[in-house]
Short mmCIF file of C-alpha atoms in Angstrom, two decimals:
data_model
loop_
_atom_site.label_atom_id
_atom_site.label_comp_id
_atom_site.label_asym_id
_atom_site.label_seq_id
_atom_site.Cartn_x
_atom_site.Cartn_y
_atom_site.Cartn_z
CA LEU A 1 79.29 84.32 77.23
CA GLY A 2 81.27 83.84 74.41
CA CYS A 3 77.74 83.99 72.56
CA SER A 4 76.84 87.26 73.90
CA MET A 5 80.24 89.02 73.17
CA SER A 6 79.53 87.77 69.61
CA ALA A 7 76.25 89.11 69.38
CA GLY A 8 77.25 92.26 70.99
CA TYR A 9 79.90 92.61 68.42
CA ALA A 10 77.66 91.68 65.55
CA SER A 11 75.10 94.11 65.94
CA ALA A 12 77.69 97.03 66.71
CA ILE A 13 79.16 96.17 63.57
CA SER A 14 75.65 95.74 61.66
CA PHE A 15 74.23 99.46 62.96
CA THR A 16 77.79 100.85 61.98
CA ALA A 17 77.53 99.13 58.29
CA ALA A 18 73.94 100.34 57.85
CA GLY A 19 74.74 104.04 59.06
CA ILE A 20 77.83 103.93 56.66
CA ALA A 21 75.71 102.65 53.72
CA VAL A 22 73.18 105.33 54.07
CA GLY A 23 75.74 108.06 54.66
CA ALA A 24 77.05 106.96 51.59
CA SER A 25 74.07 107.11 49.84
CA LEU A 26 72.75 110.34 50.71
CA ALA A 27 76.31 111.89 49.79
CA SER A 28 75.93 110.46 46.36
CA LEU A 29 72.45 111.52 46.57
CA ALA A 30 73.38 114.98 47.15
CA TYR A 31 76.31 115.35 45.09
CA ASN A 32 74.27 114.17 42.10
CA THR A 33 71.71 116.27 42.61
CA PHE A 34 73.57 119.26 42.33
CA ARG A 35 75.77 118.57 39.43
CA ILE A 36 72.20 117.48 37.81
CA ALA A 37 70.90 121.29 38.74
CA GLU A 38 74.09 122.96 37.75
CA ARG A 39 74.16 120.80 34.77
CA GLN A 40 70.40 120.97 33.44
CA GLY A 41 69.27 124.17 35.19
CA SER A 42 66.61 122.36 37.21
CA ASP A 43 64.18 125.22 38.93
CA LEU A 44 64.45 126.34 42.49
CA MET A 45 61.37 124.33 43.85
CA MET A 46 63.20 121.09 42.80
CA ALA A 47 66.04 121.82 44.67
CA GLU A 48 64.37 122.53 47.74
CA THR A 49 62.49 118.96 47.64
CA THR A 50 66.21 117.34 47.22
CA ALA A 51 67.24 119.73 49.91
CA GLN A 52 64.47 118.63 52.29
CA LYS A 53 65.34 114.99 51.25
CA LEU A 54 68.84 115.86 52.07
CA GLU A 55 68.05 117.14 55.43
CA THR A 56 65.64 114.04 56.48
CA ALA A 57 68.39 111.62 55.30
CA ALA A 58 70.97 113.41 57.59
CA GLN A 59 68.83 113.26 60.72
CA LYS A 60 68.16 109.54 60.09
CA LEU A 61 72.02 109.05 59.48
CA GLU A 62 72.51 110.84 63.25
CA GLU A 63 70.04 108.63 64.58
CA ILE A 64 71.66 105.55 62.90
CA TYR A 65 75.12 106.77 64.34
CA ALA A 66 73.92 107.28 67.91
CA ALA A 67 72.28 103.88 68.07
CA ALA A 68 75.62 102.54 66.82
CA VAL A 69 77.65 104.48 69.56
CA ALA A 70 74.96 103.37 72.24
CA ASP A 71 75.17 99.46 70.80
CA LEU A 72 79.27 99.85 70.92
CA SER A 73 79.22 101.63 74.92
CA ALA A 74 77.06 98.35 75.85
CA VAL A 75 79.63 95.99 74.09
CA ARG A 76 82.51 97.96 75.94
CA GLN A 77 80.78 97.43 79.25
CA GLU A 78 80.31 93.72 78.29
CA LEU A 79 83.51 93.26 77.39
CA THR A 80 84.67 94.89 81.03
CA ALA A 81 82.24 92.70 82.75
CA THR A 82 83.54 89.79 80.59
CA ALA A 83 87.05 90.37 81.90
CA GLU A 84 86.10 90.77 85.28
CA LEU A 85 84.19 87.61 85.54
CA ARG A 86 87.01 85.76 83.99
CA GLN A 87 89.60 87.01 86.45
CA ALA A 88 86.96 85.77 89.12
CA LEU A 89 86.81 82.43 87.67
CA GLU A 90 90.55 82.07 87.17
CA GLN A 91 90.70 83.10 91.21
CA ALA A 92 88.14 80.53 91.81
CA THR A 93 89.55 78.10 89.78
CA ALA A 94 92.94 78.56 91.38
CA ILE A 95 91.39 78.17 95.18
CA LYS A 96 89.78 74.88 94.21
CA LEU A 97 93.14 73.49 92.90
CA LYS A 98 94.69 74.62 95.90
CA GLY A 99 91.93 73.28 98.29
CA GLU A 100 92.14 69.78 96.24
CA LEU A 101 96.15 69.54 96.57
CA GLN A 102 95.66 70.31 100.40
CA ALA A 103 93.68 67.33 100.79
CA PRO A 104 91.93 66.46 104.35
CA SER A 105 94.98 64.29 105.58
CA THR A 106 97.25 67.01 104.75
CA ALA A 107 95.27 69.96 106.24
CA ALA A 108 94.78 68.08 109.51
CA ALA A 109 98.49 67.41 109.66
CA PHE A 110 99.19 71.16 108.95
CA PRO A 111 98.78 72.25 112.75
CA VAL A 112 100.84 69.32 113.75
CA ASN A 113 103.64 70.31 111.04
CA VAL A 114 103.59 73.90 112.52
CA GLU A 115 103.58 72.86 116.06
CA GLN A 116 106.56 70.51 115.27
CA SER A 117 108.20 73.39 113.39
CA LEU A 118 107.54 75.48 116.64
CA ALA A 119 108.86 72.66 118.62
CA LYS A 120 112.03 72.30 116.81
CA GLN A 121 112.47 75.97 116.92
CA ASP A 122 111.97 76.06 120.78
CA THR A 123 114.80 73.39 121.07
CA ALA A 124 117.11 74.85 118.64
CA ALA A 125 116.58 78.16 120.76
CA GLU A 126 117.19 76.14 124.12
CA ALA A 127 120.30 74.39 122.51
CA ALA A 128 121.80 77.59 121.75
CA ALA A 129 121.21 79.36 125.03
CA GLU A 130 122.52 75.97 126.59
CA ALA A 131 125.64 76.20 124.31
CA ALA A 132 125.89 80.01 125.00
CA ALA A 133 125.82 78.99 128.80
CA ASP A 134 128.33 76.51 128.08
CA GLU A 135 130.66 79.03 126.44
CA ALA A 136 130.40 81.33 129.60
CA ALA A 137 131.16 78.30 131.92
CA VAL A 138 134.10 77.60 129.95
CA ALA A 139 135.37 81.10 129.63
CA GLU A 140 134.69 81.78 133.43
CA ALA A 141 136.45 78.56 134.12
CA ALA A 142 139.09 79.42 132.05
CA THR A 143 139.75 82.83 133.76
CA GLU A 144 139.52 81.40 137.52
CA ALA A 145 141.94 78.57 136.37
CA ALA A 146 144.21 81.26 134.72
CA ALA A 147 143.83 83.60 138.22
CA ALA A 148 144.75 80.24 140.15
CA ASP A 149 147.69 79.20 138.37
CA ALA A 150 148.77 83.10 138.93
CA GLU A 151 148.07 82.83 142.07
CA ALA A 152 149.70 79.41 142.68
CA ALA A 153 152.94 80.71 140.57
CA LEU A 154 152.86 83.82 143.10
CA HIS A 155 152.86 81.20 146.36
CA ALA A 156 155.56 79.46 144.75
CA ARG A 157 157.71 82.21 144.31
CA CYS A 158 157.19 83.45 147.77
CA ASP A 159 157.61 80.06 149.03
CA SER A 160 161.24 79.83 147.26
CA LEU A 161 161.77 83.02 148.76
CA PHE A 162 161.37 81.80 151.98
CA VAL A 163 163.62 78.50 151.16
CA GLU A 164 166.52 80.76 149.80
CA GLN A 165 166.13 83.05 153.06
CA ALA A 166 165.30 85.94 151.11
CA PHE A 167 163.18 87.38 153.92
CA ALA A 168 163.30 90.80 152.95
CA PRO A 169 162.66 90.66 149.25
CA LEU A 170 159.73 88.03 150.42
CA LEU A 171 158.15 90.64 152.52
CA GLU A 172 158.44 93.35 149.92
CA THR A 173 156.93 90.91 147.10
CA LEU A 174 154.08 89.80 149.70
CA THR A 175 153.32 93.56 150.50
CA ALA A 176 153.13 94.56 146.99
CA ALA A 177 150.77 91.85 146.20
CA LEU A 178 148.38 92.74 149.17
CA SER A 179 148.45 96.27 147.73
CA SER A 180 147.68 95.39 144.31
CA GLY A 181 144.91 92.70 145.40
CA ARG A 182 146.52 89.69 143.76
CA GLY A 183 145.41 86.51 145.32
CA ALA A 184 144.04 85.63 147.96
CA PRO A 185 144.94 87.93 150.83
CA GLU A 186 144.80 85.21 153.90
CA GLN A 187 147.62 83.14 151.90
CA LEU A 188 149.76 86.29 151.56
CA LEU A 189 148.91 87.68 154.93
CA TRP A 190 150.13 84.57 156.92
CA ARG A 191 153.59 84.62 154.97
CA ALA A 192 154.05 88.13 155.39
CA ALA A 193 153.75 87.44 159.11
CA ARG A 194 156.31 84.45 158.79
CA ALA A 195 158.81 86.48 156.74
CA CYS A 196 158.40 89.31 159.51
CA LYS A 197 159.10 86.86 162.07
CA LYS A 198 162.34 85.57 160.21
CA LEU A 199 163.64 89.18 159.58
CA ALA A 200 163.06 89.89 163.36
CA GLU A 201 165.02 86.88 164.19
CA ALA A 202 168.01 88.33 162.56
CA GLU A 203 168.09 91.65 164.78
CA ASP A 204 169.35 92.17 168.10
CA PRO A 205 167.06 90.91 170.87
CA LYS A 206 166.39 94.01 172.14
CA SER A 207 166.55 96.43 168.98
CA GLU A 208 163.69 98.54 168.08
CA VAL A 209 163.95 96.82 164.59
CA ARG A 210 163.15 93.60 165.75
CA MET A 211 160.19 94.57 167.88
CA GLU A 212 158.52 96.53 164.72
CA HIS A 213 159.20 93.22 163.01
CA LEU A 214 157.20 91.40 165.46
CA ARG A 215 154.57 93.91 165.76
CA ASP A 216 153.98 93.78 162.02
CA GLY A 217 153.98 90.05 161.62
CA LEU A 218 151.50 89.75 164.65
CA GLU A 219 149.17 92.50 162.64
CA TYR A 220 149.77 90.49 159.68
CA ALA A 221 148.60 87.02 160.97
CA THR A 222 146.13 88.88 162.77
CA ARG A 223 144.24 89.93 159.46
CA ALA A 224 144.84 86.61 158.17
CA LEU A 225 143.07 84.94 160.88
CA GLU A 226 140.00 87.22 160.40
CA ALA A 227 139.98 86.71 156.95
CA ALA A 228 140.37 83.23 157.24
CA PRO A 229 139.54 81.78 160.62
CA GLU A 230 139.37 77.87 159.36
CA LEU A 231 143.13 78.48 157.97
CA GLY A 232 145.60 76.37 160.02
CA ALA A 233 148.54 78.65 158.62
CA ALA A 234 147.02 81.58 160.09
CA HIS A 235 146.31 80.04 163.46
CA LYS A 236 149.95 78.78 163.86
CA TRP A 237 151.50 82.01 162.91
CA TYR A 238 149.18 84.25 165.00
CA ALA A 239 150.47 81.81 168.06
CA ILE A 240 153.73 81.64 166.99
CA LEU A 241 153.82 85.74 167.12
CA LEU A 242 151.54 85.92 170.03
CA GLY A 243 153.97 84.01 172.12
CA THR A 244 157.01 86.60 171.07
CA ARG A 245 155.06 89.61 172.54
CA PRO A 246 156.86 91.44 175.33
CA GLY A 247 155.43 91.85 178.37
CA SER A 248 155.29 90.92 182.29
CA THR A 249 155.29 86.96 183.61
CA ALA A 250 151.67 87.57 184.07
CA ASP A 251 151.25 88.82 180.56
CA LYS A 252 153.02 85.87 179.22
CA ILE A 253 151.04 83.22 181.48
CA LYS A 254 147.65 84.62 180.08
CA SER A 255 148.67 84.69 176.60
CA SER A 256 149.81 80.99 176.51
CA PHE A 257 146.45 79.91 176.79
CA ALA A 258 145.49 82.12 173.72
CA VAL A 259 148.99 80.49 172.03
CA LYS A 260 148.15 76.42 173.02
CA GLN A 261 144.29 77.03 171.75
CA HIS A 262 145.55 78.53 168.39
CA PHE A 263 148.64 75.77 168.10
CA ASP A 264 145.54 73.15 169.14
CA ARG A 265 143.50 74.69 166.22
CA ALA A 266 146.06 74.81 163.57
CA ALA A 267 146.88 71.04 164.18
CA GLU A 268 143.27 70.43 163.95
CA LEU A 269 143.01 72.38 160.66
CA ASP A 270 146.25 70.85 158.89
CA PRO A 271 146.76 67.44 160.37
CA ALA A 272 149.36 66.70 158.03
CA ASP A 273 151.61 69.50 158.98
CA PRO A 274 154.51 68.51 161.07
CA THR A 275 155.36 72.20 162.51
CA SER A 276 151.67 72.52 163.92
CA ARG A 277 152.12 69.26 165.87
CA HIS A 278 155.64 70.40 166.34
CA LEU A 279 154.57 73.96 168.47
CA VAL A 280 151.94 71.72 170.44
CA GLY A 281 154.78 69.43 171.58
CA LEU A 282 156.94 72.52 172.44
CA TRP A 283 154.20 74.08 174.04
CA CYS A 284 153.71 71.16 176.31
CA TYR A 285 157.35 70.79 176.92
CA GLU A 286 157.81 74.84 177.84
CA VAL A 287 154.72 74.52 180.21
CA ALA A 288 156.24 70.98 181.77
CA ARG A 289 159.61 72.44 182.25
CA LEU A 290 158.45 75.19 184.40
CA SER A 291 160.15 75.75 187.70
CA TRP A 292 158.53 75.38 191.09
CA LEU A 293 158.86 79.10 191.68
CA GLU A 294 157.02 79.72 188.27
CA ARG A 295 154.35 77.19 189.05
CA LYS A 296 153.50 78.94 192.28
CA ALA A 297 153.48 82.31 190.42
CA ALA A 298 151.22 80.79 187.94
CA SER A 299 148.87 79.66 190.60
CA ALA A 300 148.46 82.76 192.29
CA LEU A 301 147.62 84.55 189.15
CA PHE A 302 145.34 82.30 187.60
CA ALA A 303 142.89 79.69 189.29
CA SER A 304 143.71 77.18 186.80
CA PRO A 305 147.45 77.70 185.39
CA PRO A 306 148.57 75.94 182.61
CA GLU A 307 149.50 72.52 182.92
CA ALA A 308 151.25 69.78 180.70
CA THR A 309 153.63 66.86 180.93
CA TYR A 310 156.71 65.68 179.16
CA GLN A 311 154.80 62.61 178.19
CA GLU A 312 152.33 64.84 176.53
CA ALA A 313 155.05 66.58 174.75
CA TYR A 314 156.74 63.36 173.78
CA THR A 315 153.31 62.60 172.13
CA HIS A 316 153.32 65.74 170.01
CA LEU A 317 156.65 65.90 169.24
CA SER A 318 156.78 61.70 167.90
CA HIS A 319 153.77 62.47 166.24
CA ALA A 320 155.15 65.36 163.77
CA GLU A 321 158.50 63.13 163.16
CA ARG A 322 156.12 60.71 161.73
CA LEU A 323 154.35 62.99 159.39
CA GLU A 324 157.75 63.98 157.77
CA PRO A 325 160.74 62.59 159.46
CA GLY A 326 163.58 65.20 159.79
CA PHE A 327 161.79 68.21 158.94
CA TYR A 328 163.07 70.25 162.12
CA ALA A 329 166.13 69.58 163.56
CA ASN A 330 164.87 70.94 166.78
CA ASN A 331 162.03 68.44 166.82
CA ARG A 332 164.59 65.49 167.44
CA LEU A 333 166.47 67.72 169.80
CA LEU A 334 163.06 68.06 172.07
CA LEU A 335 162.40 64.40 172.09
CA ALA A 336 165.80 63.65 173.20
CA LYS A 337 165.38 65.97 176.13
CA CYS A 338 161.87 64.58 176.71
CA CYS A 339 162.97 61.04 177.05
CA SER A 340 165.86 62.25 179.29
CA GLU A 341 163.36 64.01 181.46
CA MET A 342 161.26 60.61 181.55
CA GLY A 343 164.41 58.76 182.56
CA GLN A 344 164.43 57.04 179.23
CA ARG A 345 168.58 57.29 178.41
CA GLN A 346 169.05 55.39 175.68
CA GLU A 347 165.91 56.38 173.61
CA ALA A 348 167.31 60.00 174.26
CA ARG A 349 170.67 59.36 173.10
CA ASP A 350 169.23 58.01 170.02
CA TRP A 351 166.96 61.03 169.52
CA LEU A 352 170.27 62.82 169.96
CA ALA A 353 172.22 60.76 167.54
CA GLU A 354 169.77 61.41 164.85
CA CYS A 355 169.56 65.22 165.44
CA LEU A 356 173.30 65.53 165.05
CA ALA A 357 173.26 63.37 161.99
CA MET A 358 171.15 65.89 160.06
CA GLU A 359 172.37 68.58 158.07
CA PRO A 360 171.56 72.11 158.57
CA ARG A 361 169.16 74.12 156.52
CA ASP A 362 168.53 77.21 158.19
CA ALA A 363 169.32 79.34 161.34
CA ASP A 364 167.10 77.26 163.49
CA ASP A 365 168.80 74.06 162.59
CA ARG A 366 172.29 75.45 163.38
CA LYS A 367 171.08 76.45 166.55
CA ALA A 368 169.37 73.23 167.34
CA LEU A 369 172.74 71.01 166.35
CA GLN A 370 174.80 73.84 168.60
CA GLU A 371 172.67 72.66 171.91
CA ALA A 372 172.71 69.00 170.53
CA ALA A 373 176.40 69.19 170.41
CA LYS A 374 176.71 69.77 173.92
CA LEU A 375 174.72 67.57 175.54
CA ARG A 376 175.75 64.15 177.04
CA TYR A 377 172.92 61.46 177.84
#
């Protein structure tokens, strides 16, 4: 390829040099001829002959020039082809070098490396997704924990108001929470029923305000029971308020079956609650102490009137006392009464003494202690 280029250059230069030399010779000849003719006064024939020679030489010069131009064009084409060939060779060399660098083992490993890289990307994506899910779960757990803390704080505030016997502010707090949708409604509803019951106890037994509180309390308890049928407190306060509903003797005897059923369910759902167990014992005590006339009336109204014994009442009341000794003065008072009815005088006096030794904590305790102070066993 280099020799071809050199030959092309040499040919073009040779033709060009020859053309230039002939042109120079002809120009010199023409110049000298006219100078001689001018100086010596040669005749016209000689001038014409010289002119013809000059014309012939010019034609030859044009031919030499055209040939040189053609040679130069050919050289230019060869140079262009040579540059293209050089570029192609460089590309081929680069490809060859690349192929040599990628040895068979490397080439074989290339798909594996790609697969491993893709696998790593998938693993990273899965890890990122898991991390995002974990973050979402943590955020959700934090939100739930915050809501649970707020709900627990609300319940604690309500229970504190109940202990303080601030029943009106308690009911206001509960109704506001229910209106705003804060916390589990069933937990607020049974507490609202309890507050209504306590507010009713502070009113005159025959007053309309008392009856209104009891109606509201029963409505709250009913809603709590509907919202959470498996909540012991809902069953307990529904039964308590159902038992306070006014009506005829037949109505009260009829409702007593439902009252007992809900007391039993409350004690079953919340076996650690002494109050629920106490209420079962109280129901048994009240049924056991029905007079002969009341029993006859119940028998006339119902094929199977409610039945219970003092022993059953004692069993439930003593169970409640074991769950939380001294939780309620009336529980010890009823134990004393049951023992007295069963002829267990000494045990009756013991329970009575334990009742009288208690410090009253609310109106119910004060009422029980006042009654206990009048008893003599």
